[in-house]
């Protein structure tokens, strides 16, 4: 629901699903509207843990 809501409202960002008590338990993630300013098309792209900007910090 979060991915679809962000996509429909034109937000750009990242959504990650994981266990809040164990942040290393990455389950899945998506980049939302990655190229919306270039192509003007909404998109949802699945990403791996290594591609996540949240886990690169």
PDB file of C-alpha atoms in Angstrom, residues 2-15 30-47:
ATOM      1  CA  UNK A   2       2.828   2.408   0.790  1.00  0.00           C
ATOM      2  CA  UNK A   3       4.460   1.879  -2.616  1.00  0.00           C
ATOM      3  CA  UNK A   4       1.231   2.436  -4.520  1.00  0.00           C
ATOM      4  CA  UNK A   5       0.324   5.499  -2.442  1.00  0.00           C
ATOM      5  CA  UNK A   6       3.735   7.092  -3.044  1.00  0.00           C
ATOM      6  CA  UNK A   7       3.604   6.269  -6.758  1.00  0.00           C
ATOM      7  CA  UNK A   8       0.127   7.739  -7.264  1.00  0.00           C
ATOM      8  CA  UNK A   9       0.980  10.961  -5.419  1.00  0.00           C
ATOM      9  CA  UNK A  10       4.217  11.516  -7.356  1.00  0.00           C
ATOM     10  CA  UNK A  11       6.576  11.006  -4.425  1.00  0.00           C
ATOM     11  CA  UNK A  12      10.130   9.840  -5.053  1.00  0.00           C
ATOM     12  CA  UNK A  13      11.841   7.620  -2.498  1.00  0.00           C
ATOM     13  CA  UNK A  14      12.477   4.169  -1.133  1.00  0.00           C
ATOM     14  CA  UNK A  15      10.325   1.724   0.827  1.00  0.00           C
ATOM     15  CA  UNK A  30      11.389  -0.901  -3.666  1.00  0.00           C
ATOM     16  CA  UNK A  31      12.466   2.357  -5.308  1.00  0.00           C
ATOM     17  CA  UNK A  32       9.459   4.530  -6.042  1.00  0.00           C
ATOM     18  CA  UNK A  33       9.328   6.868  -9.064  1.00  0.00           C
ATOM     19  CA  UNK A  34      13.075   6.516  -9.640  1.00  0.00           C
ATOM     20  CA  UNK A  35      13.040   8.377 -12.998  1.00  0.00           C
ATOM     21  CA  UNK A  36       9.830  10.391 -12.749  1.00  0.00           C
ATOM     22  CA  UNK A  37      11.561  13.710 -13.419  1.00  0.00           C
ATOM     23  CA  UNK A  38      13.307  12.336 -16.532  1.00  0.00           C
ATOM     24  CA  UNK A  39      10.541  10.309 -18.198  1.00  0.00           C
ATOM     25  CA  UNK A  40       7.438  11.544 -16.371  1.00  0.00           C
ATOM     26  CA  UNK A  41       6.207   7.982 -15.789  1.00  0.00           C
ATOM     27  CA  UNK A  42       5.549   6.526 -12.338  1.00  0.00           C
ATOM     28  CA  UNK A  43       7.417   3.332 -11.503  1.00  0.00           C
ATOM     29  CA  UNK A  44       8.068   0.806  -8.744  1.00  0.00           C
ATOM     30  CA  UNK A  45      11.393  -1.075  -8.971  1.00  0.00           C
ATOM     31  CA  UNK A  46      12.258  -3.950  -6.583  1.00  0.00           C
ATOM     32  CA  UNK A  47      15.723  -3.630  -5.028  1.00  0.00           C
TER      33      UNK A  47
END
